[in-house]
């Protein structure tokens, strides 16, 4: 499954990270992420993709060190979704987006150090509900099943809202497992099936939102997705 990785700066600028390509941070011309910062060394740090399928950050012998989640690192350290990286006076956060995710929505998740820059033309704050979302996007050809697989793989918790469709819809997840689904007046596994059949065009995700209703989905994420697939097969017969 395809996912996108972004490093979001405190200045609300998003750098897309492509697995397999190394990214050097520093003041030197020609590095991938240039830092106009007196506290940064010419070649300060590097992020690289590991063979195990995650990002590693390493200090390249800098004068002022590299911090991950507030701790100075000695050896290369794994960077997970939501981890914070500080190089000199610059702060970044690693964010993972699902298929169809809109990188401009990550501006709200920037480390709160500075807001001197935006992510460029097209970023809008007119929708207050959307402002509170961790990220937003459009539902791609893979549909709602692909989104649910993304949350299963990344283990995220929160509320996925599917908007602009025929009915209001949402799915609550705890560590990647759906625990409640609502599609109009329908809930539970039947709601998930309707969402897969009639996917709304856009989504919002609110990280760490707590379910306010009883659990309507039981079992593991994989088991729930398999049951949805089985029910879809039954409908096609």
CSV table of C-alpha atoms in Angstrom, one decimal:
chain,number,residue,atom,x,y,z
A,1,UNK,CA,0.0,0.0,0.0
A,2,UNK,CA,1.3,3.4,-1.0
A,3,UNK,CA,1.7,6.1,1.8
A,4,UNK,CA,3.4,9.5,1.6
A,5,UNK,CA,6.0,10.8,4.2
A,6,UNK,CA,6.3,14.5,4.9
A,7,UNK,CA,8.6,16.4,7.2
A,8,UNK,CA,6.7,19.5,8.4
A,9,UNK,CA,8.7,22.5,9.7
A,10,UNK,CA,7.7,24.9,12.4
A,11,UNK,CA,7.4,27.5,9.5
A,12,UNK,CA,4.6,25.3,8.1
A,13,UNK,CA,6.6,24.1,5.1
A,14,UNK,CA,6.3,20.5,4.1
A,15,UNK,CA,9.2,18.5,2.6
A,16,UNK,CA,8.1,15.3,0.9
A,17,UNK,CA,10.4,12.4,1.7
A,18,UNK,CA,10.8,9.7,-0.9
A,19,UNK,CA,11.9,6.3,0.5
A,20,UNK,CA,15.4,5.3,-0.9
A,21,UNK,CA,16.6,8.9,-1.1
A,22,UNK,CA,18.9,10.3,1.7
A,23,UNK,CA,18.2,13.8,3.0
A,24,UNK,CA,21.0,15.9,4.4
A,25,UNK,CA,20.2,18.9,6.6
A,26,UNK,CA,22.6,21.9,6.9
A,27,UNK,CA,23.9,25.3,5.8
A,28,UNK,CA,25.9,24.0,2.9
A,29,UNK,CA,24.8,24.7,-0.6
A,30,UNK,CA,23.6,21.5,-2.3
A,31,UNK,CA,22.2,19.7,0.7
A,32,UNK,CA,18.6,18.5,0.4
A,33,UNK,CA,17.2,20.6,3.2
A,34,UNK,CA,19.0,23.9,3.6
A,35,UNK,CA,18.9,25.5,7.1
A,36,UNK,CA,19.4,29.2,7.4
A,37,UNK,CA,20.4,28.9,11.0
A,38,UNK,CA,23.6,29.9,12.8
A,39,UNK,CA,23.2,26.9,15.1
A,40,UNK,CA,23.3,24.4,12.2
A,41,UNK,CA,26.5,22.9,10.9
A,42,UNK,CA,27.3,22.9,7.2
A,43,UNK,CA,26.3,19.2,7.0
A,44,UNK,CA,24.4,18.7,10.3
A,45,UNK,CA,22.2,15.6,10.0
A,46,UNK,CA,20.9,13.0,7.6
A,47,UNK,CA,17.6,11.2,7.3
A,48,UNK,CA,17.8,7.9,5.3
A,49,UNK,CA,15.4,5.0,4.5
A,50,UNK,CA,16.3,1.8,6.2
A,51,UNK,CA,16.1,-1.7,4.6
A,52,UNK,CA,13.4,-2.5,7.3
A,53,UNK,CA,11.1,0.1,5.9
A,54,UNK,CA,11.3,3.2,8.1
A,55,UNK,CA,13.2,6.5,8.4
A,56,UNK,CA,16.5,6.9,10.4
A,57,UNK,CA,18.0,10.2,11.5
A,58,UNK,CA,21.7,10.5,12.2
A,59,UNK,CA,24.0,13.2,13.5
A,60,UNK,CA,26.8,13.9,11.0
A,61,UNK,CA,29.2,15.1,13.7
A,62,UNK,CA,27.5,18.5,14.2
A,63,UNK,CA,28.6,21.0,16.8
A,64,UNK,CA,25.2,21.4,18.5
A,65,UNK,CA,23.7,18.0,18.1
A,66,UNK,CA,20.4,16.5,17.0
A,67,UNK,CA,17.3,16.1,19.1
A,68,UNK,CA,14.5,13.6,18.6
A,69,UNK,CA,11.5,14.1,20.8
A,70,UNK,CA,13.5,16.3,23.1
A,71,UNK,CA,16.5,13.9,23.6
A,72,UNK,CA,19.9,14.4,22.0
A,73,UNK,CA,20.8,11.3,19.9
A,74,UNK,CA,24.2,9.6,19.7
A,75,UNK,CA,23.5,6.7,17.3
A,76,UNK,CA,21.1,6.8,14.4
A,77,UNK,CA,17.5,6.8,15.7
A,78,UNK,CA,14.3,5.6,14.1
A,79,UNK,CA,11.7,8.3,13.3
A,80,UNK,CA,8.1,7.3,13.7
A,81,UNK,CA,4.9,9.0,12.6
A,82,UNK,CA,4.5,12.2,14.7
A,83,UNK,CA,8.0,12.2,16.0
A,84,UNK,CA,9.7,15.6,16.4
A,85,UNK,CA,13.2,16.4,15.1
A,86,UNK,CA,15.2,19.5,16.2
A,87,UNK,CA,18.4,20.5,14.3
A,88,UNK,CA,19.9,23.8,15.6
A,89,UNK,CA,17.0,26.1,16.1
A,90,UNK,CA,14.8,24.4,13.5
A,91,UNK,CA,12.0,22.0,14.5
A,92,UNK,CA,10.3,19.4,12.2
A,93,UNK,CA,7.6,16.7,12.6
A,94,UNK,CA,7.4,13.5,10.6
A,95,UNK,CA,3.9,12.9,9.3
A,96,UNK,CA,2.5,10.0,7.3
A,97,UNK,CA,-0.4,10.6,4.9
A,98,UNK,CA,-2.7,8.0,3.4
A,99,UNK,CA,-3.5,7.7,-0.3
A,100,UNK,CA,-5.3,10.9,-1.4
A,101,UNK,CA,-4.1,12.8,1.7
A,102,UNK,CA,-3.7,16.6,1.2
A,103,UNK,CA,-0.2,17.8,2.3
A,104,UNK,CA,-1.5,21.3,2.8
A,105,UNK,CA,-3.7,20.1,5.7
A,106,UNK,CA,-0.5,19.2,7.6
A,107,UNK,CA,0.1,22.9,8.3
A,108,UNK,CA,-2.1,22.7,11.4
A,109,UNK,CA,0.3,19.9,12.7
A,110,UNK,CA,3.5,22.0,12.4
A,111,UNK,CA,5.6,22.2,15.5
A,112,UNK,CA,4.5,25.4,17.2
A,113,UNK,CA,7.7,27.5,17.0
A,114,UNK,CA,7.1,29.9,14.2
A,115,UNK,CA,4.3,30.8,11.7
A,116,UNK,CA,6.2,33.2,9.4
A,117,UNK,CA,5.6,31.1,6.3
A,118,UNK,CA,2.7,29.1,4.9
A,119,UNK,CA,2.6,26.1,2.5
A,120,UNK,CA,1.9,28.3,-0.4
A,121,UNK,CA,-1.1,29.3,-2.5
A,122,UNK,CA,-4.3,27.3,-2.1
A,123,UNK,CA,-4.1,26.8,1.7
A,124,UNK,CA,-7.4,27.9,3.2
A,125,UNK,CA,-8.6,28.3,6.8
A,126,UNK,CA,-12.2,29.1,5.9
A,127,UNK,CA,-13.5,25.7,7.1
A,128,UNK,CA,-13.2,25.8,10.9
A,129,UNK,CA,-14.1,22.1,11.1
A,130,UNK,CA,-11.4,21.2,8.7
A,131,UNK,CA,-8.9,23.3,10.6
A,132,UNK,CA,-9.1,21.0,13.6
A,133,UNK,CA,-8.4,17.9,11.5
A,134,UNK,CA,-5.0,16.3,11.7
A,135,UNK,CA,-5.0,15.8,7.9
A,136,UNK,CA,-7.5,15.8,5.1
A,137,UNK,CA,-7.7,14.4,1.6
A,138,UNK,CA,-9.8,12.9,-1.2
A,139,UNK,CA,-10.9,9.3,-1.4
A,140,UNK,CA,-8.9,7.7,-4.2
A,141,UNK,CA,-9.7,4.7,-6.4
A,142,UNK,CA,-8.7,2.4,-3.6
A,143,UNK,CA,-11.8,3.7,-1.7
A,144,UNK,CA,-12.5,3.4,2.0
A,145,UNK,CA,-11.0,-0.1,2.2
A,146,UNK,CA,-7.6,1.4,1.3
A,147,UNK,CA,-8.0,4.1,3.9
A,148,UNK,CA,-8.9,1.5,6.6
A,149,UNK,CA,-5.8,-0.5,5.6
A,150,UNK,CA,-3.7,2.6,6.0
A,151,UNK,CA,-4.9,3.1,9.5
A,152,UNK,CA,-4.4,-0.6,10.3
A,153,UNK,CA,-0.8,-0.4,9.1
A,154,UNK,CA,0.1,2.9,10.9
A,155,UNK,CA,-1.8,2.0,14.1
A,156,UNK,CA,-3.4,5.5,14.4
A,157,UNK,CA,-6.2,6.3,16.8
A,158,UNK,CA,-8.9,8.9,16.2
A,159,UNK,CA,-12.0,9.7,14.1
A,160,UNK,CA,-12.1,9.4,10.3
A,161,UNK,CA,-14.9,11.5,8.9
A,162,UNK,CA,-16.1,10.9,5.3
A,163,UNK,CA,-17.7,14.1,4.0
A,164,UNK,CA,-19.7,15.5,1.0
A,165,UNK,CA,-21.5,12.2,0.5
A,166,UNK,CA,-25.1,11.2,0.6
A,167,UNK,CA,-25.0,10.6,4.3
A,168,UNK,CA,-22.8,11.9,7.2
A,169,UNK,CA,-20.3,9.2,8.0
A,170,UNK,CA,-17.5,8.5,10.5
A,171,UNK,CA,-15.3,5.7,11.7
A,172,UNK,CA,-13.5,5.7,15.1
A,173,UNK,CA,-10.3,3.7,15.4
A,174,UNK,CA,-8.1,2.7,18.3
A,175,UNK,CA,-4.6,1.8,17.4
A,176,UNK,CA,-5.7,1.1,13.8
A,177,UNK,CA,-8.7,-1.1,14.6
A,178,UNK,CA,-12.2,0.3,13.8
A,179,UNK,CA,-14.4,0.2,16.9
A,180,UNK,CA,-17.4,2.2,15.7
A,181,UNK,CA,-18.8,3.1,12.3
A,182,UNK,CA,-21.7,5.3,11.4
A,183,UNK,CA,-23.3,6.0,8.0
A,184,UNK,CA,-26.5,8.0,8.4
A,185,UNK,CA,-28.7,6.0,10.7
A,186,UNK,CA,-26.8,2.8,10.1
A,187,UNK,CA,-23.9,1.7,12.4
A,188,UNK,CA,-21.4,-1.1,12.8
A,189,UNK,CA,-20.3,-3.5,10.1
A,190,UNK,CA,-23.3,-2.5,7.9
A,191,UNK,CA,-22.2,1.1,8.0
A,192,UNK,CA,-18.7,0.1,6.8
A,193,UNK,CA,-20.1,-1.9,4.0
A,194,UNK,CA,-22.2,1.1,2.8
A,195,UNK,CA,-19.1,3.3,3.0
A,196,UNK,CA,-17.2,0.9,0.8
A,197,UNK,CA,-20.0,0.7,-1.7
A,198,UNK,CA,-20.8,4.4,-1.7
A,199,UNK,CA,-17.6,6.2,-0.7
A,200,UNK,CA,-17.9,9.9,0.0
A,201,UNK,CA,-15.4,12.0,-2.0
A,202,UNK,CA,-13.4,13.6,0.8
A,203,UNK,CA,-12.1,12.6,4.3
A,204,UNK,CA,-10.9,14.4,7.5
A,205,UNK,CA,-9.0,12.6,10.2
A,206,UNK,CA,-9.0,13.8,13.8
A,207,UNK,CA,-6.1,12.2,15.7
A,208,UNK,CA,-6.8,10.9,19.3
A,209,UNK,CA,-10.6,11.7,19.1
A,210,UNK,CA,-12.3,9.5,21.7
A,211,UNK,CA,-15.5,7.5,20.7
A,212,UNK,CA,-18.6,9.0,22.4
A,213,UNK,CA,-20.8,6.0,21.7
A,214,UNK,CA,-20.7,2.3,22.5
A,215,UNK,CA,-18.5,0.0,20.4
A,216,UNK,CA,-20.3,-1.3,17.4
A,217,UNK,CA,-17.4,-3.3,15.8
A,218,UNK,CA,-15.7,-6.3,17.4
A,219,UNK,CA,-12.5,-8.1,16.6
A,220,UNK,CA,-9.2,-7.3,15.0
A,221,UNK,CA,-8.7,-4.8,12.2
A,222,UNK,CA,-7.9,-7.6,9.8
A,223,UNK,CA,-11.0,-9.6,10.9
A,224,UNK,CA,-13.3,-6.6,10.4
A,225,UNK,CA,-11.9,-5.9,6.9
A,226,UNK,CA,-12.3,-9.6,6.0
A,227,UNK,CA,-15.9,-9.5,7.2
A,228,UNK,CA,-16.6,-6.4,5.1
A,229,UNK,CA,-15.1,-8.2,2.0
A,230,UNK,CA,-17.2,-11.3,2.7
A,231,UNK,CA,-20.4,-9.2,3.0
A,232,UNK,CA,-19.6,-7.4,-0.3
A,233,UNK,CA,-19.1,-10.8,-2.0
A,234,UNK,CA,-22.5,-11.9,-0.7
A,235,UNK,CA,-24.2,-8.8,-2.1
A,236,UNK,CA,-22.6,-9.4,-5.5
A,237,UNK,CA,-24.1,-12.9,-5.8
